Short mmCIF file of N, CA and C in Angstrom, two decimals:
data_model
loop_
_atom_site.label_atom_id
_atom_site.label_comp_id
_atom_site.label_asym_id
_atom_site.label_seq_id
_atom_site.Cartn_x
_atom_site.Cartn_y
_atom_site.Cartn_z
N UNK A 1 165.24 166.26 97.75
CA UNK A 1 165.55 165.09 96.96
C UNK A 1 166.53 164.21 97.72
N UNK A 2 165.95 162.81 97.91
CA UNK A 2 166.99 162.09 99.06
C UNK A 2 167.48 161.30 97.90
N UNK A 3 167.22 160.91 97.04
CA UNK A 3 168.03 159.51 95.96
C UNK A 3 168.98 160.30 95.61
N UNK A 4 170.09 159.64 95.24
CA UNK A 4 171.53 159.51 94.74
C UNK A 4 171.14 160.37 93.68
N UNK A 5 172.61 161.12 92.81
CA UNK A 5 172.97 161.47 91.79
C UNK A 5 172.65 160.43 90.76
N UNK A 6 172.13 160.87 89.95
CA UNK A 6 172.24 159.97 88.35
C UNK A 6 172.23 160.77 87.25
N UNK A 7 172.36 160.42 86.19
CA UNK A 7 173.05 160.68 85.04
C UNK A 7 171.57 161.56 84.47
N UNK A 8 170.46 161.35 84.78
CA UNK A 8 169.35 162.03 84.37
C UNK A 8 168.82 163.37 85.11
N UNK A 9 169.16 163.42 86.22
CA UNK A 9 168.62 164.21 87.58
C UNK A 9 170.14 164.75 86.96
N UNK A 10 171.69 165.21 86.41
CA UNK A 10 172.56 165.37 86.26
C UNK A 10 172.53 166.23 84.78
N UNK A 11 171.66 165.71 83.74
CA UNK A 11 171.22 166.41 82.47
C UNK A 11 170.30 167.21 82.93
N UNK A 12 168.90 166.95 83.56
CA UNK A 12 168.00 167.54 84.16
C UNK A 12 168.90 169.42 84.88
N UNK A 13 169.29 169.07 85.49
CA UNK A 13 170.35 170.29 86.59
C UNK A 13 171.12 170.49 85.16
N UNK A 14 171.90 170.16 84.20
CA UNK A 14 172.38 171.25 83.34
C UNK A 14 171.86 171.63 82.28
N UNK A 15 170.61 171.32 81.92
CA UNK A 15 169.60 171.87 80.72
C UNK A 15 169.27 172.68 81.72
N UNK A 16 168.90 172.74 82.71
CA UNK A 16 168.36 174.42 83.20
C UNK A 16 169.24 175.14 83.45
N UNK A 17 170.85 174.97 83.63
CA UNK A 17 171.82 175.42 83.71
C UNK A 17 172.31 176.40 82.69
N UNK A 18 171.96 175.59 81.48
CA UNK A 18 172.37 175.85 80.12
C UNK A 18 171.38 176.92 79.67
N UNK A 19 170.36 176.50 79.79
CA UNK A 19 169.09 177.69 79.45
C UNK A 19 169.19 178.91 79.61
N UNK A 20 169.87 178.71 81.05
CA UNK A 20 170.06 179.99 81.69
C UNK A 20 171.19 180.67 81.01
N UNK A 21 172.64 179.78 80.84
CA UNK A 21 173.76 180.67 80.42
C UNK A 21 173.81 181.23 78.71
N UNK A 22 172.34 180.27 78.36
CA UNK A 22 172.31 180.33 76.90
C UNK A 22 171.83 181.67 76.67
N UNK A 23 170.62 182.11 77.74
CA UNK A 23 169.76 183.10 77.66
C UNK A 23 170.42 184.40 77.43
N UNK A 24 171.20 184.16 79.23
CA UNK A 24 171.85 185.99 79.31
C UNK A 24 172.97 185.79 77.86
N UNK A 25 173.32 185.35 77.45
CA UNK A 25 174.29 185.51 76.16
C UNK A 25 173.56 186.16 75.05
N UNK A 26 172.41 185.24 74.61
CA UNK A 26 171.86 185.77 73.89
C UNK A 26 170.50 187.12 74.07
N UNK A 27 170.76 187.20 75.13
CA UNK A 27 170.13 188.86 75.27
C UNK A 27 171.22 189.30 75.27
N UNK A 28 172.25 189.32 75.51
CA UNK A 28 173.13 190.82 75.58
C UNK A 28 173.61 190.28 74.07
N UNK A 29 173.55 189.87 72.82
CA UNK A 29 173.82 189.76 71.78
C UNK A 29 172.01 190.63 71.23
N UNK A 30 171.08 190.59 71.53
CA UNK A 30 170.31 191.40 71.21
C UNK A 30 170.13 192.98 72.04
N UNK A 31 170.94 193.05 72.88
CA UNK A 31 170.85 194.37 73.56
C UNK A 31 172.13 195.45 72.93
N UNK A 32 173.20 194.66 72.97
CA UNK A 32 174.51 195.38 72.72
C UNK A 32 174.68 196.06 71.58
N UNK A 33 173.88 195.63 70.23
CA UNK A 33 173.38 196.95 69.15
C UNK A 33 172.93 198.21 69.65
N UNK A 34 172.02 198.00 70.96
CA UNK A 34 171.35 199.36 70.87
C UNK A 34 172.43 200.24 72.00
N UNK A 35 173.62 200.24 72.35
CA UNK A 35 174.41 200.54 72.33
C UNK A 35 175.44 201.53 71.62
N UNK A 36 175.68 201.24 70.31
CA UNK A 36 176.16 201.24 69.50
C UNK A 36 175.65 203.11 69.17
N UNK A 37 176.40 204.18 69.55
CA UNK A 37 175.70 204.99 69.27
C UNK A 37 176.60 205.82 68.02
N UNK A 38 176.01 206.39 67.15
CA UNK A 38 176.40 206.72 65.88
C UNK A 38 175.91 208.55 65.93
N UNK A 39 177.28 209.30 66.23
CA UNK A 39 176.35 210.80 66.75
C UNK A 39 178.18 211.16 66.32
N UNK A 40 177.73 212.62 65.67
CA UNK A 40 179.24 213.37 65.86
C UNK A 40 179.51 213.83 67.43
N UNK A 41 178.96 213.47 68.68
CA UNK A 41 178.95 213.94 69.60
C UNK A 41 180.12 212.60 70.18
N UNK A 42 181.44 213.49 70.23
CA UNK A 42 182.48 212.49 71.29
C UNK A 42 181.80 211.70 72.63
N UNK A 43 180.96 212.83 73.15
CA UNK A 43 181.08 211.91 74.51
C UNK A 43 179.88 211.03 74.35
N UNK A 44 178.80 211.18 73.43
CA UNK A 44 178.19 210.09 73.35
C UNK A 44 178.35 208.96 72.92
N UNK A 45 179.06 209.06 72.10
CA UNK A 45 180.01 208.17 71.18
C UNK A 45 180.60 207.14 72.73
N UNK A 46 181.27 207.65 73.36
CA UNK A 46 182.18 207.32 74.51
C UNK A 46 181.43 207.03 75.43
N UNK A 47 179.81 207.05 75.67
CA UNK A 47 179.03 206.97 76.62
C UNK A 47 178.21 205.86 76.05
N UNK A 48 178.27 204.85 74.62
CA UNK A 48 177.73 204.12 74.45
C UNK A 48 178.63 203.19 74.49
N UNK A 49 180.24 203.49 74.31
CA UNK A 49 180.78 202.67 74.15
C UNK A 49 181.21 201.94 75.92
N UNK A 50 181.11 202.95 76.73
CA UNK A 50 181.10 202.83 78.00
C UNK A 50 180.10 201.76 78.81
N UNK A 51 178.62 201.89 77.88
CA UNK A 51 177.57 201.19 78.37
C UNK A 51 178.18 199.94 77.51
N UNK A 52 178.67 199.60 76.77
CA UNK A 52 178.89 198.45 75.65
C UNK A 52 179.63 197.43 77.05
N UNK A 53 180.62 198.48 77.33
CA UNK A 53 181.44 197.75 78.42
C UNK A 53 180.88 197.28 79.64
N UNK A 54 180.20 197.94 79.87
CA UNK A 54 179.20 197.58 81.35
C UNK A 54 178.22 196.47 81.24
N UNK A 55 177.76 196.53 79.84
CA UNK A 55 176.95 195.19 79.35
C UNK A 55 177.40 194.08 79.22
N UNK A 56 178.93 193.86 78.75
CA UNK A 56 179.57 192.98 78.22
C UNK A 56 180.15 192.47 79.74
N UNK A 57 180.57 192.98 80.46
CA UNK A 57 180.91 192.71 82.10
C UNK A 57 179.98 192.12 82.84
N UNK A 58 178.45 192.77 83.25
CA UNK A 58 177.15 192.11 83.00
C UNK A 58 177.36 191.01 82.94
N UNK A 59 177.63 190.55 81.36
CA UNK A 59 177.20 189.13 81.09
C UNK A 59 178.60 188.31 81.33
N UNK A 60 179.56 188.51 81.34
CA UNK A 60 180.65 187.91 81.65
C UNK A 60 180.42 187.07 83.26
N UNK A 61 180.30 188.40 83.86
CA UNK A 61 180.24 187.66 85.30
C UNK A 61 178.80 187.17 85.83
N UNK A 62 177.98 187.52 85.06
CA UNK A 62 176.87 186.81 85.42
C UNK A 62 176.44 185.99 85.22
N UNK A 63 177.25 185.11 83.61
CA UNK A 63 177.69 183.54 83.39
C UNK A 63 178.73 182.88 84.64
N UNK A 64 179.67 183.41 85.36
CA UNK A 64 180.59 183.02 86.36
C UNK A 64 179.27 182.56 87.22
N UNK A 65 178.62 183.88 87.54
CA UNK A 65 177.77 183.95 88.80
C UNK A 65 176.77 182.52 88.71
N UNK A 66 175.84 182.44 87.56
CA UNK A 66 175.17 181.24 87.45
C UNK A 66 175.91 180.00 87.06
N UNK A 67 177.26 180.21 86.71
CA UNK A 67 177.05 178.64 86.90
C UNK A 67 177.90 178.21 88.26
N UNK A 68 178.16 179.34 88.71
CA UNK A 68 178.24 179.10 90.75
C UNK A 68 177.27 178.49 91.18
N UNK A 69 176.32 179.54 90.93
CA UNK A 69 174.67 178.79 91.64
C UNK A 69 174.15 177.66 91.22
N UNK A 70 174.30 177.37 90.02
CA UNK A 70 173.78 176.31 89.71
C UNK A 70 174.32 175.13 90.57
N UNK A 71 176.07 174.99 90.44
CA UNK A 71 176.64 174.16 91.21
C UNK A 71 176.24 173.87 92.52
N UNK A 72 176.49 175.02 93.19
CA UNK A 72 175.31 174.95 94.91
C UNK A 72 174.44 174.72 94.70
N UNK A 73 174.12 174.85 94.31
CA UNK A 73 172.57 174.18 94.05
C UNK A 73 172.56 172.71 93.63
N UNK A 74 173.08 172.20 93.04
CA UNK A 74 173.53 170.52 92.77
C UNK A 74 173.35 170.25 93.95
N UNK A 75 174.56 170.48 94.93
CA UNK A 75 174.94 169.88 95.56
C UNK A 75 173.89 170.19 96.83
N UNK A 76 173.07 171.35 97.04
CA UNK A 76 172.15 171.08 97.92
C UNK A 76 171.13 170.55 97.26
N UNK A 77 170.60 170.33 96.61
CA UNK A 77 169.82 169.03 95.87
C UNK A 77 170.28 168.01 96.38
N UNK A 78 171.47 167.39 95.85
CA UNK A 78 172.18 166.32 96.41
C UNK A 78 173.33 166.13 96.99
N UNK A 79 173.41 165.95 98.28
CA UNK A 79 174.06 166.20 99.68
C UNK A 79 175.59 165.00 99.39
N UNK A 80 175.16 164.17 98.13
CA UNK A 80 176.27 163.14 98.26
C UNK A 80 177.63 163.70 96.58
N UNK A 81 176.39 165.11 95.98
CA UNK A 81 177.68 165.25 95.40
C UNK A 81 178.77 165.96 95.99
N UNK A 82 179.80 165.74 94.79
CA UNK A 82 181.62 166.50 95.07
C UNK A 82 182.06 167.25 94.11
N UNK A 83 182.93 167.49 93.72
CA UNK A 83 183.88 168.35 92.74
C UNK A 83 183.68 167.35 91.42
N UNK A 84 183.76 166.11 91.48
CA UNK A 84 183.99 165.81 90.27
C UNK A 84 182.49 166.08 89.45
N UNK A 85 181.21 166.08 90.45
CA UNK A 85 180.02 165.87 90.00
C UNK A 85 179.33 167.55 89.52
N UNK A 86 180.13 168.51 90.54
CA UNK A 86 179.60 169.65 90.00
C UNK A 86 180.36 170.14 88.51
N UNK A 87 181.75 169.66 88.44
CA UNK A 87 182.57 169.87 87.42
C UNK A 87 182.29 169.48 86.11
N UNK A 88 181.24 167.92 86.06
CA UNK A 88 180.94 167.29 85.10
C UNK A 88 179.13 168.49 84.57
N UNK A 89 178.62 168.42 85.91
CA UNK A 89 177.46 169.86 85.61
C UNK A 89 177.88 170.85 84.59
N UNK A 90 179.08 171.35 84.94
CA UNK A 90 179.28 172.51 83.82
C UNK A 90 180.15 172.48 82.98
N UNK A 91 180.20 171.48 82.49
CA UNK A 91 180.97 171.22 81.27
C UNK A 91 179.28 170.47 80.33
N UNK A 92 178.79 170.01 81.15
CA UNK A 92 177.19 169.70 80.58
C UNK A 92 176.62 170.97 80.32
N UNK A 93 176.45 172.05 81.25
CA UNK A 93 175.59 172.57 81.11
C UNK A 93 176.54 173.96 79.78
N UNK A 94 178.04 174.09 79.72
CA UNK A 94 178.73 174.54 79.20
C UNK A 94 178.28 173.99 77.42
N UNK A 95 178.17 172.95 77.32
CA UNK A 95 177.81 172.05 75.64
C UNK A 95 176.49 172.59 75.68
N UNK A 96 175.46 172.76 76.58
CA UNK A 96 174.21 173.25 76.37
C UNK A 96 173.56 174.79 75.76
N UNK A 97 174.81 175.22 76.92
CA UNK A 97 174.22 177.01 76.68
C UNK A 97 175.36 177.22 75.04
N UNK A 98 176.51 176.60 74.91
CA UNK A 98 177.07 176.23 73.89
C UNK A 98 176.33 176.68 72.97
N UNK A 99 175.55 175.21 72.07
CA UNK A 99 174.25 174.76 71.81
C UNK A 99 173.50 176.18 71.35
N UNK A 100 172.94 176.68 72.61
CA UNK A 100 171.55 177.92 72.31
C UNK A 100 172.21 178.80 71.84
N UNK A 101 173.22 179.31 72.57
CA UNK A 101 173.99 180.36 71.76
C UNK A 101 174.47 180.29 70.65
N UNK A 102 174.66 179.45 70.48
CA UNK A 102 175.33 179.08 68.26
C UNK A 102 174.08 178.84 67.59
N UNK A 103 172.86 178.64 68.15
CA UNK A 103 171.87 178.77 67.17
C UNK A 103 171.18 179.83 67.37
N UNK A 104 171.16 180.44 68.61
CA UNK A 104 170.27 181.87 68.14
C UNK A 104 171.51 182.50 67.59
N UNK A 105 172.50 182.77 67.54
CA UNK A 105 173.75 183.13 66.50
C UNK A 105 173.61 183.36 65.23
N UNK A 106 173.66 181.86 64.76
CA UNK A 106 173.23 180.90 63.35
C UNK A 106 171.68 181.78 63.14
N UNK A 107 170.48 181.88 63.75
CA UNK A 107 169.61 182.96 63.44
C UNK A 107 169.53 183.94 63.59
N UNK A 108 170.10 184.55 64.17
CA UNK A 108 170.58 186.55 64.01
C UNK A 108 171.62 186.45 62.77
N UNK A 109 172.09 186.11 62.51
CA UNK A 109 173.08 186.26 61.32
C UNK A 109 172.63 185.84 59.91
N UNK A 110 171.93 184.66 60.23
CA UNK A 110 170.68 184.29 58.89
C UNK A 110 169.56 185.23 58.50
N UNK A 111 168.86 185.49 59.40
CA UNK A 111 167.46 186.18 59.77
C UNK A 111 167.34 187.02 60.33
N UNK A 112 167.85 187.64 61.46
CA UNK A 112 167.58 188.79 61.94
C UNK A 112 168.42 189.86 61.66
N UNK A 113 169.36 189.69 61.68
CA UNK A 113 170.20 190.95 61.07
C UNK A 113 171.21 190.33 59.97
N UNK A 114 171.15 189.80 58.86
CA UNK A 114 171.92 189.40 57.70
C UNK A 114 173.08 190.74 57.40
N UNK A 115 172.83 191.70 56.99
CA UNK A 115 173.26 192.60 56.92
C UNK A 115 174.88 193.00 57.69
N UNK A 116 174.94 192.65 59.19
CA UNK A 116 175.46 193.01 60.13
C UNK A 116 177.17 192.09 58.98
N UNK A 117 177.09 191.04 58.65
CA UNK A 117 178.37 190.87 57.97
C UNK A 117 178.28 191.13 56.99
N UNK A 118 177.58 191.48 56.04
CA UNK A 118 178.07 191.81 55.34
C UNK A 118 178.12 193.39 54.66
N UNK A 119 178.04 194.06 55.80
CA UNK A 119 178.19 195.26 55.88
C UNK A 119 180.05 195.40 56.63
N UNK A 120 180.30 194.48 57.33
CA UNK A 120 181.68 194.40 57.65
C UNK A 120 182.72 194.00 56.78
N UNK A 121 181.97 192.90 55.97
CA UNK A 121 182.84 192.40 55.01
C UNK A 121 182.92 193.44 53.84
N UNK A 122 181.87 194.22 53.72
CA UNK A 122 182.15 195.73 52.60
C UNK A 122 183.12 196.16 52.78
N UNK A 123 183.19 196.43 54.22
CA UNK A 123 184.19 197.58 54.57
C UNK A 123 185.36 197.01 54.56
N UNK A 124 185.77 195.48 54.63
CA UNK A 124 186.85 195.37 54.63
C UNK A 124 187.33 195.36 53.29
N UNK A 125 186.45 194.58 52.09
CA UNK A 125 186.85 194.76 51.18
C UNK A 125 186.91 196.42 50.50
N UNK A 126 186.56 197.16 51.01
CA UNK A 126 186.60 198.57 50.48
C UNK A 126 188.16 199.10 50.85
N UNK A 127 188.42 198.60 52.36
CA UNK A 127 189.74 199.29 53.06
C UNK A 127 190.80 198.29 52.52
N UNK A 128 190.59 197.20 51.97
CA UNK A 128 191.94 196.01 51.63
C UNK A 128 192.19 196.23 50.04
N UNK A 129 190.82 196.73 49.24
CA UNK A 129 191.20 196.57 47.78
C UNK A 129 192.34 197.09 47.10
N UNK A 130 192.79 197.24 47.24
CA UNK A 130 194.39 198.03 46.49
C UNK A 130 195.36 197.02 47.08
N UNK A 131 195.01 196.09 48.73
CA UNK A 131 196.35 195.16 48.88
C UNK A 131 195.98 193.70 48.43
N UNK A 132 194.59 193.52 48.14
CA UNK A 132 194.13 192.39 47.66
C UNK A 132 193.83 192.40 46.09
N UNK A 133 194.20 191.10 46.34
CA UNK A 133 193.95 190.59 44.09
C UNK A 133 192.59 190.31 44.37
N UNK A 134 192.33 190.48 42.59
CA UNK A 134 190.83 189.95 43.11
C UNK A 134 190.15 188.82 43.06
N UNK A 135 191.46 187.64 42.88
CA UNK A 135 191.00 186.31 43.36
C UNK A 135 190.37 186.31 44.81
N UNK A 136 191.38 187.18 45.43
CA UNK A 136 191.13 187.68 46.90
C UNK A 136 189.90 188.21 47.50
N UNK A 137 189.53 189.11 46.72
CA UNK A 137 188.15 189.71 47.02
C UNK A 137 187.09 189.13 46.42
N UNK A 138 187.04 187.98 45.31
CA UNK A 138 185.91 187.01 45.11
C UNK A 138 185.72 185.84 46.16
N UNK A 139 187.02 185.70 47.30
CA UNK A 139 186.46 184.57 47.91
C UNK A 139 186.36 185.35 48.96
N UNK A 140 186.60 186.76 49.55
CA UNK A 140 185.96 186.94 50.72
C UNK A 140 184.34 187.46 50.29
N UNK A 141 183.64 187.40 48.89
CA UNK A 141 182.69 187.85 48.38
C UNK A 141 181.91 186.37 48.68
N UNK A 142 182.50 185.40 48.30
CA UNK A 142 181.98 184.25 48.55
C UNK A 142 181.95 183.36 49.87
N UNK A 143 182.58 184.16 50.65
CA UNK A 143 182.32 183.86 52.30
C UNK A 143 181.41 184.05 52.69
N UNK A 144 180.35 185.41 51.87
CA UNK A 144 179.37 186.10 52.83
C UNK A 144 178.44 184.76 52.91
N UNK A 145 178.38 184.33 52.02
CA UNK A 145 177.14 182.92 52.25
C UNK A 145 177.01 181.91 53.55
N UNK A 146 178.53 181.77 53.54
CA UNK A 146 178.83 181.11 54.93
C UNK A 146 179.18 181.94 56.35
N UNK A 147 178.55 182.66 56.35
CA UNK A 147 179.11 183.36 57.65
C UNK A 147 178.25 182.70 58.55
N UNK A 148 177.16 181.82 58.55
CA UNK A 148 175.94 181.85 59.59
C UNK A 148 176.52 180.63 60.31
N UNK A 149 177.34 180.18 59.12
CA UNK A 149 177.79 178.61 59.31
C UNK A 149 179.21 178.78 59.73
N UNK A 150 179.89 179.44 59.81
CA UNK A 150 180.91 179.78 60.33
C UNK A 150 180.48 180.51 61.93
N UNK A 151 179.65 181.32 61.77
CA UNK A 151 179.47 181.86 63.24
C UNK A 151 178.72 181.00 64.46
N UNK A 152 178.15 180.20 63.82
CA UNK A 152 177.81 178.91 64.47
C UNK A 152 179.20 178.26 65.29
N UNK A 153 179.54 177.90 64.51
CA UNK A 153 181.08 176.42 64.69
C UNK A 153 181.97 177.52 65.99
N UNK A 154 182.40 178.72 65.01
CA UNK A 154 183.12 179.48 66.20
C UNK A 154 182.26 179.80 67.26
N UNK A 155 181.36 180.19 67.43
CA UNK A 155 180.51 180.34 69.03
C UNK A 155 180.73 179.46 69.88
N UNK A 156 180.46 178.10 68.74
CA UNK A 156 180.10 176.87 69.66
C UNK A 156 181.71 176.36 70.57
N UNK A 157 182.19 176.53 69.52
CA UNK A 157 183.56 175.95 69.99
C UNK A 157 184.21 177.19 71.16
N UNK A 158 183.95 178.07 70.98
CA UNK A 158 184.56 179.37 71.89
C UNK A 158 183.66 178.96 73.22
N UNK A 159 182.42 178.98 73.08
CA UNK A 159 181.64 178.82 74.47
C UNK A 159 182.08 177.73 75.35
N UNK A 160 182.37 176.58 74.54
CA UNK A 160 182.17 175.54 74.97
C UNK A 160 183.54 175.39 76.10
N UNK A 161 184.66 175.67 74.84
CA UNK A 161 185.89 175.78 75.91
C UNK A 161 186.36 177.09 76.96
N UNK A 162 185.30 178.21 76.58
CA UNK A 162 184.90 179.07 78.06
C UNK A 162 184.26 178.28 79.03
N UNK A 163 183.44 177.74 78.81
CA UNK A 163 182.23 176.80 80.14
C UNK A 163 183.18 175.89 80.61
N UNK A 164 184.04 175.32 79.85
CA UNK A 164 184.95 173.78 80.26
C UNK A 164 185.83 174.15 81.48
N UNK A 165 187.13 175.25 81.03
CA UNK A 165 187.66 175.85 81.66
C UNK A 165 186.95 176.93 83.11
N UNK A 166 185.91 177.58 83.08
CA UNK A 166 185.20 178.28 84.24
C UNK A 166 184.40 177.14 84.83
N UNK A 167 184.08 175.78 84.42
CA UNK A 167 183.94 175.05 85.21
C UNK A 167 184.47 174.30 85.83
N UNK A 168 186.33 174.18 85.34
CA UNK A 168 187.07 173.14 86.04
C UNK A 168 187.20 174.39 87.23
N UNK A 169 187.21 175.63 86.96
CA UNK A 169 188.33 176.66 87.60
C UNK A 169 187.15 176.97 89.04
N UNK A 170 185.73 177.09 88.90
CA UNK A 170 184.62 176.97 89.90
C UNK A 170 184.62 175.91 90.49
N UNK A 171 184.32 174.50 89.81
CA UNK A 171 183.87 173.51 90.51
C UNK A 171 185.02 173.14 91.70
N UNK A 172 186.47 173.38 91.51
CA UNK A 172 187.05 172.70 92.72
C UNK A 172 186.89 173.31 94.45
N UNK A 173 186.26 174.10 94.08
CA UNK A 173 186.06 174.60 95.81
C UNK A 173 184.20 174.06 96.37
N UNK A 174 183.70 173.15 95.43
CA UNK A 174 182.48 173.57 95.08
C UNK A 174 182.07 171.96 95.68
N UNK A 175 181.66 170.61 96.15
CA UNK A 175 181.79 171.68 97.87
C UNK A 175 182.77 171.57 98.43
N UNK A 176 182.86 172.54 99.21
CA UNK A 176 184.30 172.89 99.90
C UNK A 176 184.65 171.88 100.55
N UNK A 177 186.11 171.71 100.06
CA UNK A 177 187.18 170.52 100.56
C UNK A 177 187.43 170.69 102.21
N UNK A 178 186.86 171.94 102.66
CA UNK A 178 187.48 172.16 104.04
C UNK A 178 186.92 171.09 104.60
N UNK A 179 187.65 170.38 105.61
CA UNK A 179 186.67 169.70 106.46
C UNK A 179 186.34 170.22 107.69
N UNK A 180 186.61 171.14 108.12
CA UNK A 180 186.30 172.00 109.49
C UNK A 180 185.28 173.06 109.13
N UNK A 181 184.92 173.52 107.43
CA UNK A 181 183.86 173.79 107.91
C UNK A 181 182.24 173.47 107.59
N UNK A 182 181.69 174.29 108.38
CA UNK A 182 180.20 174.25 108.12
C UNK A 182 179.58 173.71 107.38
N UNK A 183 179.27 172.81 106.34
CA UNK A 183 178.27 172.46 104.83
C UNK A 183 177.23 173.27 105.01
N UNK A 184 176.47 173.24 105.98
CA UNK A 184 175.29 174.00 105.95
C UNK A 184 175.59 175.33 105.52
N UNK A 185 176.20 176.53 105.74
CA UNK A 185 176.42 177.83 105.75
C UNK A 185 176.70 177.79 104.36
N UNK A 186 177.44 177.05 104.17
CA UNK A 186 177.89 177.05 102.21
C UNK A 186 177.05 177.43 101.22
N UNK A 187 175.87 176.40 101.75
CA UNK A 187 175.29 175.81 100.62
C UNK A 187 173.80 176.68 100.74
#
């Protein structure tokens, strides 16, 4: 691609960006149940919770990892971007995967597993009832309705200012300020 950066070829590079960071999120939000192992056996117990951790690391750094690549990749696409252009990429592509992740969220919590809160919210109201009134326990009774809509807003807003921040904190080396070395080898 020899034409300049633009604002379309710029959405273009973070909708596939986003796709991507939207994806691995929401598979390891459908993998990390089966995890979850429920056995009077300690070490299995400790061997799922072990894999929980290895999954959750997984996807941690393998959101870092892609939206590295993605950035190199901008910029070998286009040879005339800089820091400010890969930085603006993932804060785009950060509102995107945002986005997928608060709605497949918003539908695992609606539709696919409903249950999952309010099987938490039982338990809390089971373990709080003696310190709560029960004005108290009718409005965390009346939360359960909104949880899908609540788990939405918080995803979105949590992702978004994870992607903002791992993209100011990536993009400044991204392409490298050195001027002695190489571009080619970088990229």
């Amino acid at each position: 691609m020899e034409q300049g950066i633009n604002s379309k070829s710029m959405w273009d590079a973070a909708s596939k960006a986003g796709l991507a960071l939207g994806a691995v999120s929401c598979a390891f939000m459908l993998i990390n149940p089966l995890t979850t192992i429920k056995s009077s056996s300690v070490m299995l117990n400790l061997f799922g919770s072990f894999l929980g951790l290895v999954l959750w690391a997984a996807k941690f750094f393998g959101c870092i990892w892609l939206m590295k690549y993605f950035m190199k990749k901008l910029c070998k696409d286009f040879p005339d971007a800089d820091n400010m252009h890969t930085r603006r990429l993932g804060i785009m592509a950060a509102a995107l995967s945002a986005l997928v992740y608060s709605a497949f969220s918003l539908a695992y919590v609606s539709y696919i597993n409903p249950e999952m809160f309010n099987e938490s919210l039982d338990l809390v109201m089971q373990s709080y009832s003696s310190v709560l009134s029960s004005d108290e326990l009718s409005q965390i009774e009346e939360m359960k309705g909104d949880m899908g809509k609540l788990s939405f807003f918080t995803n979105f807003f949590y992702c978004l200012i994870y992607g903002c921040v791992l993209s100011a904190i990536v993009s400044r080396n991204i392409p490298s300020l050195n001027p002695f070395e190489d571009t080619t080898d970088n990229q």
